[in-house]
Tab-separated table of C-alpha atoms and ligand atoms in Angstrom:
chain	number	residue	atom	x	y	z
A	27	MET	CA	-2.066	-14.615	-12.252
A	28	ASP	CA	-3.692	-13.119	-15.322
A	29	ARG	CA	-7.288	-14.126	-14.630
A	30	ARG	CA	-8.529	-13.198	-18.086
A	31	LEU	CA	-5.859	-15.293	-19.810
A	32	LEU	CA	-6.691	-18.134	-17.439
A	33	GLU	CA	-10.401	-17.909	-18.237
A	34	GLU	CA	-9.761	-17.713	-21.992
A	35	THR	CA	-7.427	-20.684	-21.875
A	36	LEU	CA	-9.980	-22.742	-19.949
A	37	ALA	CA	-12.759	-21.715	-22.363
A	38	GLU	CA	-10.646	-22.764	-25.384
A	39	ARG	CA	-10.232	-26.165	-23.826
A	40	HIS	CA	-13.972	-26.374	-23.083
A	41	GLU	CA	-13.218	-26.695	-19.402
A	42	PRO	CA	-15.996	-25.761	-16.946
A	43	ALA	CA	-15.801	-22.155	-15.703
A	44	TYR	CA	-15.355	-23.279	-12.087
A	45	ARG	CA	-11.811	-24.371	-12.933
A	46	ALA	CA	-10.720	-20.710	-12.769
A	47	SER	CA	-12.073	-20.422	-9.222
A	48	GLN	CA	-10.355	-23.653	-8.256
A	49	ALA	CA	-7.008	-22.369	-9.523
A	50	TRP	CA	-7.520	-19.036	-7.762
A	51	GLU	CA	-8.377	-20.747	-4.467
A	52	TRP	CA	-5.140	-22.700	-4.588
A	53	ALA	CA	-3.123	-19.581	-5.329
A	54	ALA	CA	-4.877	-17.627	-2.568
A	55	ARG	CA	-3.975	-20.358	-0.090
A	56	GLY	CA	-0.291	-20.116	-0.960
A	57	ALA	CA	0.236	-22.754	-3.672
A	58	SER	CA	3.463	-22.190	-5.542
A	59	GLY	CA	2.377	-23.513	-8.932
A	60	TYR	CA	-0.235	-25.428	-10.954
A	61	GLY	CA	1.456	-28.699	-10.012
A	62	GLU	CA	-0.060	-28.519	-6.526
A	63	MET	CA	-3.657	-28.133	-7.744
A	64	THR	CA	-4.687	-31.712	-7.174
A	65	ASN	CA	-8.376	-31.194	-7.988
A	66	LEU	CA	-7.419	-30.149	-11.536
A	67	PRO	CA	-6.764	-32.956	-14.058
A	68	GLN	CA	-3.055	-33.544	-14.571
A	69	PRO	CA	-3.009	-32.711	-18.349
A	70	LEU	CA	-4.814	-29.443	-17.594
A	71	ARG	CA	-2.272	-28.509	-14.941
A	72	GLU	CA	0.499	-29.065	-17.472
A	73	GLN	CA	-1.231	-27.017	-20.150
A	74	LEU	CA	-1.907	-24.149	-17.779
A	75	ALA	CA	1.732	-24.147	-16.705
A	76	GLU	CA	2.671	-23.693	-20.366
A	77	ARG	CA	0.054	-21.150	-21.334
A	78	VAL	CA	-0.690	-19.003	-18.274
A	79	PRO	CA	2.271	-17.701	-16.251
A	80	PHE	CA	1.581	-18.474	-12.594
A	81	SER	CA	2.431	-14.846	-11.747
A	82	THR	CA	2.281	-11.628	-13.768
A	83	LEU	CA	5.452	-10.579	-11.912
A	84	GLU	CA	9.051	-11.774	-11.977
A	85	LEU	CA	10.835	-11.659	-8.652
A	86	GLU	CA	14.066	-9.732	-9.248
A	87	HIS	CA	15.427	-9.349	-5.768
A	88	GLU	CA	14.372	-10.168	-2.233
A	89	VAL	CA	15.928	-9.149	1.074
A	90	GLU	CA	15.076	-9.912	4.672
A	91	SER	CA	15.834	-7.426	7.410
A	92	SER	CA	17.267	-8.418	10.774
A	93	ASP	CA	13.800	-7.558	12.221
A	94	GLY	CA	12.085	-10.071	9.898
A	95	THR	CA	10.765	-7.540	7.379
A	96	VAL	CA	10.889	-8.922	3.843
A	97	LYS	CA	11.113	-6.645	0.850
A	98	ALA	CA	10.639	-7.904	-2.688
A	99	LEU	CA	11.461	-6.111	-5.902
A	100	PHE	CA	9.557	-7.379	-8.936
A	101	ALA	CA	9.413	-6.595	-12.629
A	102	THR	CA	6.142	-6.645	-14.529
A	103	LEU	CA	6.080	-8.606	-17.795
A	104	ASP	CA	6.836	-5.342	-19.648
A	105	GLY	CA	9.810	-4.693	-17.390
A	106	ARG	CA	8.438	-2.101	-14.926
A	107	PRO	CA	9.879	-2.194	-11.412
A	108	ILE	CA	7.560	-2.507	-8.396
A	109	GLU	CA	8.054	-3.522	-4.815
A	110	ALA	CA	6.162	-4.990	-1.895
A	111	VAL	CA	6.992	-5.484	1.768
A	112	LEU	CA	5.987	-8.055	4.392
A	113	MET	CA	6.107	-6.782	7.970
A	114	ARG	CA	6.118	-9.203	10.889
A	115	TYR	CA	5.096	-7.883	14.287
A	116	GLY	CA	5.733	-9.273	17.743
A	117	ASP	CA	2.013	-9.768	18.390
A	118	GLY	CA	1.830	-12.149	15.430
A	119	ARG	CA	0.352	-9.718	12.920
A	120	ARG	CA	1.565	-10.197	9.357
A	121	SER	CA	1.014	-7.113	7.266
A	122	ILE	CA	1.824	-6.546	3.618
A	123	CYS	CA	2.501	-3.242	1.924
A	124	LEU	CA	1.518	-3.200	-1.760
A	125	SER	CA	2.295	-0.970	-4.728
A	126	SER	CA	-0.481	0.371	-6.923
A	127	GLN	CA	1.658	1.952	-9.652
A	128	SER	CA	5.179	1.541	-11.022
A	129	GLY	CA	6.738	4.864	-10.072
A	130	CYS	CA	4.412	7.717	-9.159
A	131	PRO	CA	3.193	10.758	-11.093
A	132	LEU	CA	3.235	12.880	-7.930
A	133	THR	CA	6.473	14.458	-6.796
A	134	CYS	CA	6.531	14.615	-2.993
A	135	SER	CA	10.006	16.009	-2.399
A	136	PHE	CA	11.036	13.594	0.386
A	137	CYS	CA	9.892	10.389	-1.322
A	138	ALA	CA	12.187	8.102	-3.313
A	139	THR	CA	9.331	6.955	-5.563
A	140	GLY	CA	8.495	10.581	-6.364
A	141	SER	CA	11.950	11.045	-7.866
A	142	MET	CA	11.557	8.036	-10.204
A	143	ARG	CA	9.966	8.300	-13.600
A	144	PHE	CA	6.281	7.357	-13.575
A	145	GLY	CA	5.711	4.045	-15.345
A	146	ARG	CA	2.065	3.080	-15.337
A	147	ASN	CA	-0.889	1.922	-13.302
A	148	LEU	CA	-0.770	-1.706	-12.211
A	149	SER	CA	-3.578	-4.117	-13.037
A	150	ALA	CA	-5.577	-5.763	-10.257
A	151	ASP	CA	-3.763	-9.017	-11.092
A	152	GLU	CA	-0.349	-7.346	-10.722
A	153	ILE	CA	-1.405	-5.941	-7.364
A	154	LEU	CA	-2.686	-9.337	-6.216
A	155	ASP	CA	0.441	-11.124	-7.412
A	156	GLN	CA	2.493	-9.060	-4.931
A	157	ALA	CA	0.176	-10.299	-2.180
A	158	LEU	CA	0.249	-13.895	-3.455
A	159	HIS	CA	4.037	-13.839	-3.395
A	160	MET	CA	3.990	-12.870	0.286
A	161	ARG	CA	1.227	-15.412	0.978
A	162	ARG	CA	3.572	-18.135	-0.310
A	163	ILE	CA	5.980	-17.113	2.466
A	164	GLU	CA	3.365	-17.293	5.226
A	165	PRO	CA	-0.280	-16.607	6.175
A	166	LEU	CA	-1.228	-12.908	6.180
A	167	ASP	CA	-3.860	-10.816	7.937
A	168	HIS	CA	-3.324	-7.106	7.184
A	169	CYS	CA	-2.690	-5.058	4.066
A	170	VAL	CA	-1.764	-1.432	3.440
A	171	PHE	CA	-1.555	0.279	0.073
A	172	MET	CA	1.540	2.210	1.069
A	173	GLY	CA	4.008	0.966	-1.510
A	174	MET	CA	4.883	2.701	-4.736
A	175	GLY	CA	2.333	4.951	-6.377
A	176	GLU	CA	-0.836	6.799	-5.511
A	177	PRO	CA	-3.624	4.222	-5.062
A	178	MET	CA	-6.417	6.779	-5.510
A	179	MET	CA	-5.187	7.420	-9.062
A	180	ASN	CA	-5.681	3.719	-9.849
A	181	LEU	CA	-8.691	3.087	-7.672
A	182	ASP	CA	-10.575	0.665	-9.948
A	183	ALA	CA	-7.706	-1.815	-9.889
A	184	VAL	CA	-6.979	-1.217	-6.198
A	185	LEU	CA	-10.601	-1.854	-5.198
A	186	GLU	CA	-10.833	-4.916	-7.430
A	187	ALA	CA	-7.705	-6.314	-5.780
A	188	ALA	CA	-8.906	-5.348	-2.290
A	189	THR	CA	-12.187	-7.199	-2.752
A	190	ARG	CA	-10.231	-10.405	-3.482
A	191	LEU	CA	-7.822	-10.069	-0.557
A	192	PRO	CA	-10.263	-11.777	1.870
A	193	ASP	CA	-9.580	-15.027	-0.059
A	194	LEU	CA	-5.984	-14.688	1.179
A	195	GLY	CA	-7.138	-14.148	4.769
A	196	ILE	CA	-7.017	-10.334	4.702
A	197	SER	CA	-10.410	-8.802	5.475
A	198	ASN	CA	-11.408	-5.400	4.147
A	199	ARG	CA	-11.495	-4.106	7.714
A	200	HIS	CA	-7.812	-4.987	7.916
A	201	THR	CA	-7.014	-3.249	4.636
A	202	ALA	CA	-5.997	0.413	4.412
A	203	ILE	CA	-5.521	2.682	1.420
A	204	SER	CA	-3.068	5.527	1.913
A	205	THR	CA	-3.363	8.697	-0.149
A	206	VAL	CA	-1.634	12.026	-0.616
A	207	GLY	CA	-5.133	13.523	-0.358
A	208	TRP	CA	-6.485	12.837	-3.842
A	209	VAL	CA	-9.974	14.164	-3.163
A	210	PRO	CA	-11.981	12.388	-5.921
A	211	GLY	CA	-10.537	9.059	-4.769
A	212	ILE	CA	-11.343	9.725	-1.109
A	213	GLU	CA	-14.898	10.647	-2.108
A	214	ARG	CA	-15.254	7.433	-4.079
A	215	LEU	CA	-13.875	5.324	-1.260
A	216	ALA	CA	-16.317	7.070	1.092
A	217	GLU	CA	-19.191	6.064	-1.197
A	218	SER	CA	-18.018	2.518	-1.810
A	219	GLU	CA	-19.297	-0.457	0.146
A	220	PRO	CA	-16.274	-2.339	1.493
A	221	PRO	CA	-15.228	-1.021	4.926
A	222	ILE	CA	-11.666	-0.252	3.810
A	223	ARG	CA	-9.694	2.055	6.065
A	224	LEU	CA	-8.491	5.428	4.845
A	225	ALA	CA	-5.010	6.727	5.647
A	226	LEU	CA	-3.945	10.260	4.776
A	227	SER	CA	-0.338	11.323	4.191
A	228	LEU	CA	-0.596	14.809	5.657
A	229	HIS	CA	3.016	15.653	6.593
A	230	ALA	CA	2.364	19.383	7.188
A	231	PRO	CA	-0.264	21.384	9.081
A	232	THR	CA	-0.412	24.432	6.779
A	233	ASP	CA	-0.988	24.829	3.041
A	234	GLU	CA	2.155	26.905	2.717
A	235	LEU	CA	4.430	24.183	4.052
A	236	ARG	CA	2.474	21.294	2.575
A	237	SER	CA	2.587	22.754	-0.937
A	238	ARG	CA	6.331	23.130	-0.575
A	239	ILE	CA	6.947	19.457	0.207
A	240	MET	CA	3.900	17.946	-1.558
A	241	PRO	CA	3.062	19.811	-4.785
A	242	VAL	CA	-0.304	17.962	-5.014
A	243	ASN	CA	-1.472	20.273	-2.222
A	244	GLU	CA	-1.784	23.097	-4.789
A	245	ARG	CA	-4.512	21.069	-6.423
A	246	TYR	CA	-6.220	19.756	-3.302
A	247	PRO	CA	-5.547	22.036	-0.320
A	248	ILE	CA	-5.822	20.824	3.267
A	249	THR	CA	-9.370	22.063	3.966
A	250	GLU	CA	-10.795	20.180	0.972
A	251	VAL	CA	-8.850	17.040	1.794
A	252	LEU	CA	-9.985	17.003	5.422
A	253	ALA	CA	-13.598	17.643	4.382
A	254	ALA	CA	-13.436	14.523	2.200
A	255	CYS	CA	-11.841	12.523	5.050
A	256	ARG	CA	-14.640	13.620	7.366
A	257	ARG	CA	-17.180	12.284	4.885
A	258	HIS	CA	-15.356	8.963	4.812
A	259	HIS	CA	-15.477	8.854	8.602
A	260	ALA	CA	-19.151	9.810	8.699
A	261	ARG	CA	-20.034	7.115	6.175
A	262	HIS	CA	-17.957	4.228	7.520
A	263	GLY	CA	-17.569	5.196	11.172
A	264	ARG	CA	-13.889	4.290	11.131
A	265	MET	CA	-11.018	6.434	12.354
A	266	VAL	CA	-8.929	7.966	9.594
A	267	PHE	CA	-5.206	7.354	10.049
A	268	VAL	CA	-3.004	10.378	9.467
A	269	GLU	CA	0.639	9.836	8.552
A	270	TYR	CA	3.132	12.556	9.386
A	271	VAL	CA	6.723	11.911	8.330
A	272	MET	CA	9.130	13.728	10.654
A	273	LEU	CA	11.578	15.922	8.710
A	274	ALA	CA	14.226	17.699	10.776
A	275	GLY	CA	13.794	21.471	10.833
A	276	VAL	CA	10.981	21.284	8.271
A	277	ASN	CA	7.764	20.143	9.956
A	278	ASP	CA	8.850	19.117	13.464
A	279	GLY	CA	8.753	22.453	15.339
A	280	GLY	CA	6.584	23.557	18.272
A	281	GLU	CA	4.484	25.806	16.105
A	282	GLN	CA	3.714	22.949	13.735
A	283	ALA	CA	2.705	20.722	16.657
A	284	ARG	CA	0.272	23.390	17.811
A	285	ASP	CA	-1.142	23.918	14.288
A	286	LEU	CA	-1.503	20.184	13.804
A	287	ALA	CA	-3.385	19.739	17.078
A	288	ARG	CA	-5.726	22.527	16.029
A	289	LEU	CA	-6.300	20.964	12.638
A	290	LEU	CA	-7.116	17.380	13.592
A	291	ASP	CA	-10.247	16.363	15.472
A	292	PRO	CA	-9.181	13.458	17.736
A	293	SER	CA	-12.597	11.835	17.382
A	294	ILE	CA	-11.948	11.380	13.643
A	295	TYR	CA	-8.181	11.112	13.205
A	296	LYS	CA	-5.518	8.859	14.616
A	297	LEU	CA	-2.110	10.417	14.138
A	298	ASN	CA	0.976	8.357	13.407
A	299	LEU	CA	4.378	10.083	13.494
A	300	ILE	CA	6.731	8.395	11.044
A	301	PRO	CA	10.513	8.446	11.513
A	302	TYR	CA	11.973	9.406	8.138
A	303	ASN	CA	13.934	6.737	6.300
A	304	PRO	CA	16.851	8.595	4.693
A	305	THR	CA	16.674	8.202	0.906
A	306	GLY	CA	19.468	10.391	-0.390
A	307	SER	CA	17.044	13.334	-0.645
A	308	ALA	CA	17.821	16.789	0.757
A	309	TYR	CA	16.010	15.935	4.020
A	310	GLU	CA	17.136	14.518	7.295
A	311	GLY	CA	14.867	12.702	9.663
A	312	SER	CA	14.005	14.294	13.007
A	313	SER	CA	15.985	12.812	15.881
A	314	ARG	CA	14.318	10.462	18.327
A	315	ASN	CA	14.277	13.293	20.897
A	316	ALA	CA	12.725	15.742	18.469
A	317	ILE	CA	9.991	13.225	17.637
A	318	GLU	CA	9.333	12.628	21.336
A	319	SER	CA	9.061	16.335	22.159
A	320	PHE	CA	6.777	16.847	19.155
A	321	ARG	CA	4.579	14.046	20.461
A	322	LEU	CA	4.491	15.600	23.953
A	323	ARG	CA	3.601	19.005	22.530
A	324	LEU	CA	0.729	17.436	20.627
A	325	ALA	CA	-0.450	15.665	23.762
A	326	ASP	CA	-0.377	18.970	25.687
A	327	ALA	CA	-2.568	20.440	22.972
A	328	GLY	CA	-5.014	17.520	23.270
A	329	LEU	CA	-3.962	15.318	20.354
A	330	ARG	CA	-2.576	11.864	21.041
A	331	ALA	CA	-0.143	10.409	18.541
A	332	THR	CA	1.750	7.166	18.151
A	333	VAL	CA	5.264	6.883	16.784
A	334	ARG	CA	5.657	4.284	14.062
A	335	VAL	CA	8.068	1.503	14.887
A	336	VAL	CA	10.907	1.557	12.395
A	337	ARG	CA	10.916	-1.594	10.260
A	338	GLY	CA	13.397	-2.773	7.694
A	339	ARG	CA	15.658	0.250	7.735
A	340	ASP	CA	18.685	-1.937	6.950
A	341	ILE	CA	17.024	-3.082	3.713
A	342	ASP	CA	15.859	0.281	2.331
A	343	ALA	CA	12.234	-0.574	3.027
A	344	ALA	CA	10.847	2.959	2.588
A	345	CYS	CA	8.526	3.669	-0.302
A	346	GLY	CA	10.380	3.364	-3.633
A	347	GLN	CA	13.798	2.973	-2.121
A	348	LEU	CA	14.709	-0.424	-3.461
A	349	ALA	CA	13.450	0.230	-6.967
A	350	ALA	CA	15.027	3.690	-7.032
A	351	SER	CA	18.394	2.279	-6.020
A	352	GLY	CA	18.308	0.079	-9.114
A	353	ALA	CA	18.787	-3.167	-7.206
A	354	SER	CA	18.277	-6.071	-9.585
A	355	GLY	CA	19.179	-9.667	-10.147
A	356	PRO	CA	20.248	-12.157	-7.523
B	27	SAH	N1	0.920	7.811	-2.429
B	27	SAH	C1	0.344	7.271	-1.228
B	27	SAH	C2	0.796	5.878	-0.980
B	27	SAH	C3	2.287	5.759	-0.677
B	27	SAH	S1	2.344	5.492	1.002
B	27	SAH	C4	0.632	8.194	-0.053
B	27	SAH	O1	1.459	9.079	-0.207
B	27	SAH	O2	-0.009	8.067	0.983
B	27	SAH	C5	3.914	5.735	1.442
B	27	SAH	C6	3.971	6.483	2.747
B	27	SAH	O3	5.339	6.548	3.117
B	27	SAH	C7	3.484	7.903	2.595
B	27	SAH	O4	2.945	8.390	3.795
B	27	SAH	C8	4.785	8.613	2.285
B	27	SAH	O5	4.694	9.965	2.531
B	27	SAH	C9	5.730	7.896	3.228
B	27	SAH	N2	7.135	7.991	2.838
B	27	SAH	C10	7.660	8.228	1.621
B	27	SAH	N3	8.991	8.257	1.678
B	27	SAH	C11	9.337	8.004	2.974
B	27	SAH	C12	10.575	7.883	3.672
B	27	SAH	N4	11.719	8.015	3.041
B	27	SAH	N5	10.537	7.638	4.996
B	27	SAH	C13	9.368	7.470	5.642
B	27	SAH	N6	8.166	7.562	5.041
B	27	SAH	C14	8.152	7.827	3.712
C-alpha cells in the first residue's frame, strides 16, 4: 500500500490523519481490501478502493510446494519482477523471505538473481506489500531478507519496512538481514537501534576462492567483513548467522573445512550449511554425504554447524529462480 498516496488522498478529503493508521492496521492484520475496514465510513472505503491500489504489487504467479512452502512472483507497478517465499515449519514457525531489490547489481556466480539484469531498489511499501500478501495467507512470526537483491544496498527502505513488521506480528528480534558482506551496511546496522539479526553469506573461507565466486569480495575482503560483523555482535550481543552454500568440488573440501573453522569464532558465529538449489548455473550442489563429512570435519576442528533443511525445491524456491525462469501469468 502506497502510504504517501493514502495520506495525500485522505488529506484531500479532509479526513483525520488517524484514518491512515486505521487502514494500515487492517492491512497488517491480514485484511484483503478496503471493504473489510468497518471502522472507516463506507463512502471513504469506496473512494480509497478507486484511488489507492490496495497493494503496490500485482501477483503474477504463485506456487505451493509439497512441503507447504509458498512462493509468489509479483510485478511492481512499473513491471519489475520480484518474489517472496513463505516457509512453514513443523514447530509452527511461519517465516517469510523478502526481496529488497528487483534483480541484483552483484554477480555471485552461483546465484540465479545475480545473472538477471538489475532493475532497481524497492520502496519500503513494496517490501511490506510482499509481507502483507503472505499475512493474508496466514499469521507470521519470522522474516528474513534473503530474497532477491542485496538489502544493505537499499538499507533505508529495508529498515523502514523492518520497523513496521512488528504490526504484522514479526518482531525485530525475529527479523534477519542477509548480506554478501557489504561493509558500510553492516556498520550501519551495527549502529542502528532495532535488534535485527545479521546474516552473512560467506560461502568461502579464503579471499582467493571467495573473490572467484563472489566478485564483491574484491571490494570488501573477508577480514574487513568479519571485523564489521564482530562490531555488530559486540553492539547487539546477538550471534551472527553465517550462510555457506555447498558447491561440489568448489568449497566443500577438507582443507576448506579446516580454514573455515579457523576463521569463525564459535562464540560469535552460527554456521549454516546450505544445500545448493540447482539453478542452471555451472555449479552442482555437494551431495548429502559430502555435506555431512564437511560438517563432521568442522566439528572436529571445534566449529558446530547446522545443515539447512531443504524447502520448496520442487517450486524453484532459491533466490531469483522463479523470476529468472520467466514464469508469469496464471
Ligand atoms: N544478497 C543477500 C541476500 C540474498 S540472500 C545475500 O547474498 O546474503 C540469498 C541467500 O541464498 C544467499 O546466502 C545466497 O548466497 C543464497 N543462494 C543464492 N542462490 C542459491 C541457490 N541456488 N541455492 C542455495 N542458496 C542460494
